[in-house]
PDB file of C-alpha atoms and ligand atoms in Angstrom:
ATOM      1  CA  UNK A   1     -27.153  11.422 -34.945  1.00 87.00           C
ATOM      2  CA  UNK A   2     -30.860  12.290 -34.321  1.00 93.00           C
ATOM      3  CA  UNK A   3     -31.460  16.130 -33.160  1.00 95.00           C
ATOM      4  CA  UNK A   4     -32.506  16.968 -29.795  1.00 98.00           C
ATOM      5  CA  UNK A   5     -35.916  15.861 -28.771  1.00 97.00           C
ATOM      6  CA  UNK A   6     -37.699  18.292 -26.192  1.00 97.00           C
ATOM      7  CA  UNK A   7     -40.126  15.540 -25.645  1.00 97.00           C
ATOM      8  CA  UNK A   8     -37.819  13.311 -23.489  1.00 98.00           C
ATOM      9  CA  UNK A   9     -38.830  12.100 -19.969  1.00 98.00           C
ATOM     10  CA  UNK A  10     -35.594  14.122 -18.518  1.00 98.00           C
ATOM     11  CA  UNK A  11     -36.927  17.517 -20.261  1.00 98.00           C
ATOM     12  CA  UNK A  12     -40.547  16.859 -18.773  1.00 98.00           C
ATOM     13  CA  UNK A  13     -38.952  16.604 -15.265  1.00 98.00           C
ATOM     14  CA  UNK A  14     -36.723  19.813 -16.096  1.00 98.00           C
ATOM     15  CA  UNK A  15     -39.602  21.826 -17.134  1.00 98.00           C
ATOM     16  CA  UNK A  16     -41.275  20.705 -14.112  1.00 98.00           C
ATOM     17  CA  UNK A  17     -44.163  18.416 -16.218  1.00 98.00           C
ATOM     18  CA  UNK A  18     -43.252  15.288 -13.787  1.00 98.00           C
ATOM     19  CA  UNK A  19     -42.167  14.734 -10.715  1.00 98.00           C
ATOM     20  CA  UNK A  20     -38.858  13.639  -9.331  1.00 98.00           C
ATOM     21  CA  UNK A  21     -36.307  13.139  -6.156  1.00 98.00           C
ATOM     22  CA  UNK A  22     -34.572  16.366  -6.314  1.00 98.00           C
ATOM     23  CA  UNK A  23     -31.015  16.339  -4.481  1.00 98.00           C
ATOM     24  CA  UNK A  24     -29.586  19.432  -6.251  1.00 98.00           C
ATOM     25  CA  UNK A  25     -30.041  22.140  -8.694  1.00 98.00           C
ATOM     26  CA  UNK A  26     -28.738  25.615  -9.931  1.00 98.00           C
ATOM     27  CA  UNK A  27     -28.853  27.799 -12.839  1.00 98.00           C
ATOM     28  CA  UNK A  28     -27.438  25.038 -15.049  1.00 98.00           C
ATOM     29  CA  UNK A  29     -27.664  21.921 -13.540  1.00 98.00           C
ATOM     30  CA  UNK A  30     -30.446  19.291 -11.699  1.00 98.00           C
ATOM     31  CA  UNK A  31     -29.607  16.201 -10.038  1.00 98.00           C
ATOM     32  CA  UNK A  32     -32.095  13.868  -9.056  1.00 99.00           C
ATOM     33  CA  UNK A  33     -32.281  10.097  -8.119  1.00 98.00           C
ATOM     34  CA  UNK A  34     -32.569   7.493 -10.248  1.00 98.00           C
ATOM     35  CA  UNK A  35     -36.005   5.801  -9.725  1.00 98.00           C
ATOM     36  CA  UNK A  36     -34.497   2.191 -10.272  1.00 98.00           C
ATOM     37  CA  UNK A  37     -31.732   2.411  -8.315  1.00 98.00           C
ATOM     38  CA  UNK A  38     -28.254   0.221  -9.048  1.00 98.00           C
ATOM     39  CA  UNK A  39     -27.290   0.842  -5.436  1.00 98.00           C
ATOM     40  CA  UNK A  40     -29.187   3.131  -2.563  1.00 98.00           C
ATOM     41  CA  UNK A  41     -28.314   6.739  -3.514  1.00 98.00           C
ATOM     42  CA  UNK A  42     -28.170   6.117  -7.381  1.00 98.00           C
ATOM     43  CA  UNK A  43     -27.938   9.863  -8.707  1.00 98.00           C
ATOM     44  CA  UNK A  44     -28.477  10.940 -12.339  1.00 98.00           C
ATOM     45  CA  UNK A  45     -26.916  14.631 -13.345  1.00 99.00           C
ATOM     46  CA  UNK A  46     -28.400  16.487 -16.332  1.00 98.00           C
ATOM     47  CA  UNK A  47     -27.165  19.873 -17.609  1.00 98.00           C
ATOM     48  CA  UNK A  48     -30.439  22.133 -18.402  1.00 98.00           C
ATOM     49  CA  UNK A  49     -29.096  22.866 -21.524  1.00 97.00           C
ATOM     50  CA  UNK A  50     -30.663  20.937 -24.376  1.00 98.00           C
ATOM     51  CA  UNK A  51     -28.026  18.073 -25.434  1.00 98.00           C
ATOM     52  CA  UNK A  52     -28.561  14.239 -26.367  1.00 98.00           C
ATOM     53  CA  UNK A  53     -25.713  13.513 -24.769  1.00 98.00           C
ATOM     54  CA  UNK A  54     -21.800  14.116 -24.724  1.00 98.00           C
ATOM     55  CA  UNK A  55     -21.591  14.395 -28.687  1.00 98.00           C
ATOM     56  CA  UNK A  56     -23.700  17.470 -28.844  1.00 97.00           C
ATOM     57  CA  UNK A  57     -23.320  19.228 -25.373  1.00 98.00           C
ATOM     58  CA  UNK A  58     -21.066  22.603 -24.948  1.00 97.00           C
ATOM     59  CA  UNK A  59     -18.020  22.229 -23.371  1.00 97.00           C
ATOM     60  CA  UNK A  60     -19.173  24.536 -20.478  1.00 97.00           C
ATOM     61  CA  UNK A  61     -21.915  23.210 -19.985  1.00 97.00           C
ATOM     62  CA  UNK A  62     -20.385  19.267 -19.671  1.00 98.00           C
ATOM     63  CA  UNK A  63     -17.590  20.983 -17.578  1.00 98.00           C
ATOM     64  CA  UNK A  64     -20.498  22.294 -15.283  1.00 98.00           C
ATOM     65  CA  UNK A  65     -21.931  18.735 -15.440  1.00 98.00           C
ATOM     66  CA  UNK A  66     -18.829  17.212 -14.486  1.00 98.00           C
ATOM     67  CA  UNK A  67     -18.131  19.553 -11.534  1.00 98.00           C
ATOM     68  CA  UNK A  68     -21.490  18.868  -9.969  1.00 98.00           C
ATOM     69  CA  UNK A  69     -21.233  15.018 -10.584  1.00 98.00           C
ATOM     70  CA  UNK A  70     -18.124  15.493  -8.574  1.00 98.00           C
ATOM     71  CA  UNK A  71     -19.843  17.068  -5.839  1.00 98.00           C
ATOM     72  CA  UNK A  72     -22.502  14.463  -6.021  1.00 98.00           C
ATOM     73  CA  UNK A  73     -20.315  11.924  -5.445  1.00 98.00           C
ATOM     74  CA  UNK A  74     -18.583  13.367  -2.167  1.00 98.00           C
ATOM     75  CA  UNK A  75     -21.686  13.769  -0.180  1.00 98.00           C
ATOM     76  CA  UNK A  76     -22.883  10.284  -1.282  1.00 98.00           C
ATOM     77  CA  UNK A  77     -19.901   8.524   0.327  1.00 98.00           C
ATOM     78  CA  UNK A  78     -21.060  10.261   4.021  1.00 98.00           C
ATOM     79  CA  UNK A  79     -24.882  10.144   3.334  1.00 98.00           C
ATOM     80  CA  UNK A  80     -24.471   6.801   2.291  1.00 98.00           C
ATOM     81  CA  UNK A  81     -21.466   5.295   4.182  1.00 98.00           C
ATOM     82  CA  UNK A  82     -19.697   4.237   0.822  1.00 98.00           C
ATOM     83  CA  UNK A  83     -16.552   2.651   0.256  1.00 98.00           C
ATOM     84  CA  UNK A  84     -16.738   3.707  -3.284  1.00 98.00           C
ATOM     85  CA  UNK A  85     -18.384   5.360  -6.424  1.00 98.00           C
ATOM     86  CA  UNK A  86     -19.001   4.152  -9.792  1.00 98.00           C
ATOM     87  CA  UNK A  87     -19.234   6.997 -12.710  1.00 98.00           C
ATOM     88  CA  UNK A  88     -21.489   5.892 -15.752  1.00 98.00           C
ATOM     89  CA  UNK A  89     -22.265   8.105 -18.726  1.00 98.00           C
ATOM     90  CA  UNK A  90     -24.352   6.375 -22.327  1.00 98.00           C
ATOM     91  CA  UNK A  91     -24.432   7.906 -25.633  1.00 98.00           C
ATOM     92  CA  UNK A  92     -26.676   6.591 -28.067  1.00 98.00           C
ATOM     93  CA  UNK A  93     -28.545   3.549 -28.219  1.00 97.00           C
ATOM     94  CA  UNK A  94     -25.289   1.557 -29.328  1.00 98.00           C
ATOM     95  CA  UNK A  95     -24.021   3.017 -26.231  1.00 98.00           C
ATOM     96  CA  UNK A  96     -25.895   2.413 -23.624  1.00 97.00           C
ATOM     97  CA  UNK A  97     -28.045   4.989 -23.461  1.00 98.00           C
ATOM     98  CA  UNK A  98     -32.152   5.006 -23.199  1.00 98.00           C
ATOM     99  CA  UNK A  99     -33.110   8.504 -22.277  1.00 98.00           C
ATOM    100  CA  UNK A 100     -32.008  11.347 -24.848  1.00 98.00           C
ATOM    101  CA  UNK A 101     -30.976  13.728 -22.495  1.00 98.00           C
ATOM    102  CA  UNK A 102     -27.304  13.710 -21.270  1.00 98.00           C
ATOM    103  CA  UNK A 103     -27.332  12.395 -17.598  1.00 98.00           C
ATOM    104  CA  UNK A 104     -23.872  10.810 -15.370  1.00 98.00           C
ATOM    105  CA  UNK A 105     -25.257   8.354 -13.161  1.00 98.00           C
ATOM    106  CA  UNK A 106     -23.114   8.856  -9.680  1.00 98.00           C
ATOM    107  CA  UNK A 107     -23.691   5.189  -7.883  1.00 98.00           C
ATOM    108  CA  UNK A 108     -22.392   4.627  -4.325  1.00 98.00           C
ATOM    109  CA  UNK A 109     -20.798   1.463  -3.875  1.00 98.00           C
ATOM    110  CA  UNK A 110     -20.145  -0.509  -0.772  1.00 98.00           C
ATOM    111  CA  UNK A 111     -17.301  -3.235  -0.976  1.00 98.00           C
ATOM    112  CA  UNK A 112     -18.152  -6.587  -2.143  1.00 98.00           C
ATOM    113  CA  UNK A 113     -22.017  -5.657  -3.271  1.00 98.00           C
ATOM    114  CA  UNK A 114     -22.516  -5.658  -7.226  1.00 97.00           C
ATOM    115  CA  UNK A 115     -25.062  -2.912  -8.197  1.00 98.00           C
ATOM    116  CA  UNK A 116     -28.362  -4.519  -9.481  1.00 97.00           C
ATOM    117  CA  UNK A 117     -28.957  -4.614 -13.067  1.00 96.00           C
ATOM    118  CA  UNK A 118     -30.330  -1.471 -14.949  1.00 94.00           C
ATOM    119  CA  UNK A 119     -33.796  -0.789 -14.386  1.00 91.00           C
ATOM    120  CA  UNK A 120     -34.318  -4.103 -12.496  1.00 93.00           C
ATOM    121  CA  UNK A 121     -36.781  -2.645  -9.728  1.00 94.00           C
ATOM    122  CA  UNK A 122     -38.769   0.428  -8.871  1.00 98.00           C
ATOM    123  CA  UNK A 123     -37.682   1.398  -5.325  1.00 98.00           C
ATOM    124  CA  UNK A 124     -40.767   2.609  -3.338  1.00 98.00           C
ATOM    125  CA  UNK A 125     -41.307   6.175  -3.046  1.00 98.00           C
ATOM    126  CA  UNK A 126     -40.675   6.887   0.866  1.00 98.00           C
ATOM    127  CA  UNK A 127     -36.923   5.180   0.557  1.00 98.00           C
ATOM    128  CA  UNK A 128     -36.609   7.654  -2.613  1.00 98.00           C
ATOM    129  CA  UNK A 129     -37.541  10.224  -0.447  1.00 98.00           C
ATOM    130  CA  UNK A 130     -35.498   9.778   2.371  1.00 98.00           C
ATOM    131  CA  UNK A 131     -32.701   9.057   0.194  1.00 98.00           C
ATOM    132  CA  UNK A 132     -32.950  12.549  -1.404  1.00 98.00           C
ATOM    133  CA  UNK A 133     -33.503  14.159   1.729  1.00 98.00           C
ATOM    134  CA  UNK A 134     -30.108  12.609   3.091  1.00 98.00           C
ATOM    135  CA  UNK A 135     -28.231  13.407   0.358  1.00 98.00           C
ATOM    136  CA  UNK A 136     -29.576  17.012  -0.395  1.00 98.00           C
ATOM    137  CA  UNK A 137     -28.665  17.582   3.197  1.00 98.00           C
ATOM    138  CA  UNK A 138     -24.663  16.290   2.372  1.00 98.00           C
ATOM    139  CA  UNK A 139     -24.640  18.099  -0.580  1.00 98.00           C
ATOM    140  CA  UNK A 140     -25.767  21.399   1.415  1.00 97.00           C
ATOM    141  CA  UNK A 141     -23.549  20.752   4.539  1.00 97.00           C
ATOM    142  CA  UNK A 142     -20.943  20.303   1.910  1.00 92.00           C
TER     143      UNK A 142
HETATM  144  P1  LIG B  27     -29.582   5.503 -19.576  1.00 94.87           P
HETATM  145  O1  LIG B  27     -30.160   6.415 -20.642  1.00 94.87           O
HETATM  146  O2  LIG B  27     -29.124   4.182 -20.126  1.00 94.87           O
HETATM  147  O3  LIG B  27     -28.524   6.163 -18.764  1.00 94.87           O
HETATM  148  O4  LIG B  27     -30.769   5.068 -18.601  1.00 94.87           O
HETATM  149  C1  LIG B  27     -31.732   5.979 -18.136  1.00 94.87           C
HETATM  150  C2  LIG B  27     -31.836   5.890 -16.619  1.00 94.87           C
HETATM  151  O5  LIG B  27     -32.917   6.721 -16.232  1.00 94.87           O
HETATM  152  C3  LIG B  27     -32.122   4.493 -16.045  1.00 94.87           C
HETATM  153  O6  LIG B  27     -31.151   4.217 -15.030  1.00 94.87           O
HETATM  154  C4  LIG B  27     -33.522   4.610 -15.455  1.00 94.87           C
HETATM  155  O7  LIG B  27     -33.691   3.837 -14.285  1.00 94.87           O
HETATM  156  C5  LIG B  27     -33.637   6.096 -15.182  1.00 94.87           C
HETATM  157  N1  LIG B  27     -34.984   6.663 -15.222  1.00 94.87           N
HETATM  158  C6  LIG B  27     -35.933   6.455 -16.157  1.00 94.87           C
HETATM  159  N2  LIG B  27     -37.039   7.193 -15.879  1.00 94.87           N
HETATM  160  C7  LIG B  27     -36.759   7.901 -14.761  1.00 94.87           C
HETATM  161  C8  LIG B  27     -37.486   8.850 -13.989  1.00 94.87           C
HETATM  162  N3  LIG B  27     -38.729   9.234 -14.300  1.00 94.87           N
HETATM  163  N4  LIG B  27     -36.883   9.388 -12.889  1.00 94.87           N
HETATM  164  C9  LIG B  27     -35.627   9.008 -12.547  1.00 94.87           C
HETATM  165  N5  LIG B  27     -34.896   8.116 -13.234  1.00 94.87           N
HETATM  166  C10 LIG B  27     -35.446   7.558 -14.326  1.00 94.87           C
END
């Protein structure tokens, strides 16, 4: 497997080189939405930590990732009146995955809508805003 690359659009955001929809962060994790969402409210959680994915990261620090996912995923079914939540998580190319840092997408589902395909459509940056807003607020009333 290829080593780490600190070059990575997910390490740019975490060093604070680009922008993004913050919803939560502490010491060790930052969770931010995704910018072409599957459903309203699509979340992506990244351990700061440097790790490709789940075949490099500590087992603290996935634990840590996990946890917060979790927590994600609670205040997305109020902030987003869901009926449900899909959990996805890529490693490697073969896998799924396009962006080298670990992430767990958190997707709020409502019954009977299918999630668009990945990276179909840019949603426009107000509705990204609000979005984080709403949720941020869940996550903090949480
Ligand atoms: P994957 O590595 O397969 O989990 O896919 C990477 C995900 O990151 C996709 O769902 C993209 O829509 C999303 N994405 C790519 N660039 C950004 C960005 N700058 N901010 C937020 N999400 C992004």
């Amino acid at each position: 497997m290829p080593s780490y690359d600190p070059n990575n659009i997910f390490a740019k955001i975490l060093r604070g080189e680009l922008p993004c929809y913050k919803v939560y962060e502490d010491d060790k994790v930052l969770a931010f939405l995704d910018i072409m969402p599957r459903s309203p409210g699509h979340t992506l959680v990244l351990p700061k930590a440097p790790a490709r994915n789940i075949l490099d990261i500590g087992a603290d620090h996935l634990t840590h990732v996990v946890a917060t996912a979790q927590k994600v995923a609670k205040a997305a079914m109020k902030a987003f009146s869901a009926d449900g939540i899909t959990i996805h998580q890529f490693n490697e190319g073969a896998g799924g995955q396009v962006v080298f840092h670990l992430h767990v997408h958190v997707i709020p589902r409502k019954a009977g809508v299918t999630m668009k395909p990945p990276a179909s459509e840019k949603e426009k940056p107000d509705v990204l805003a609000e979005h984080a807003k709403k949720l941020a607020a869940a996550i903090e009333a949480a």
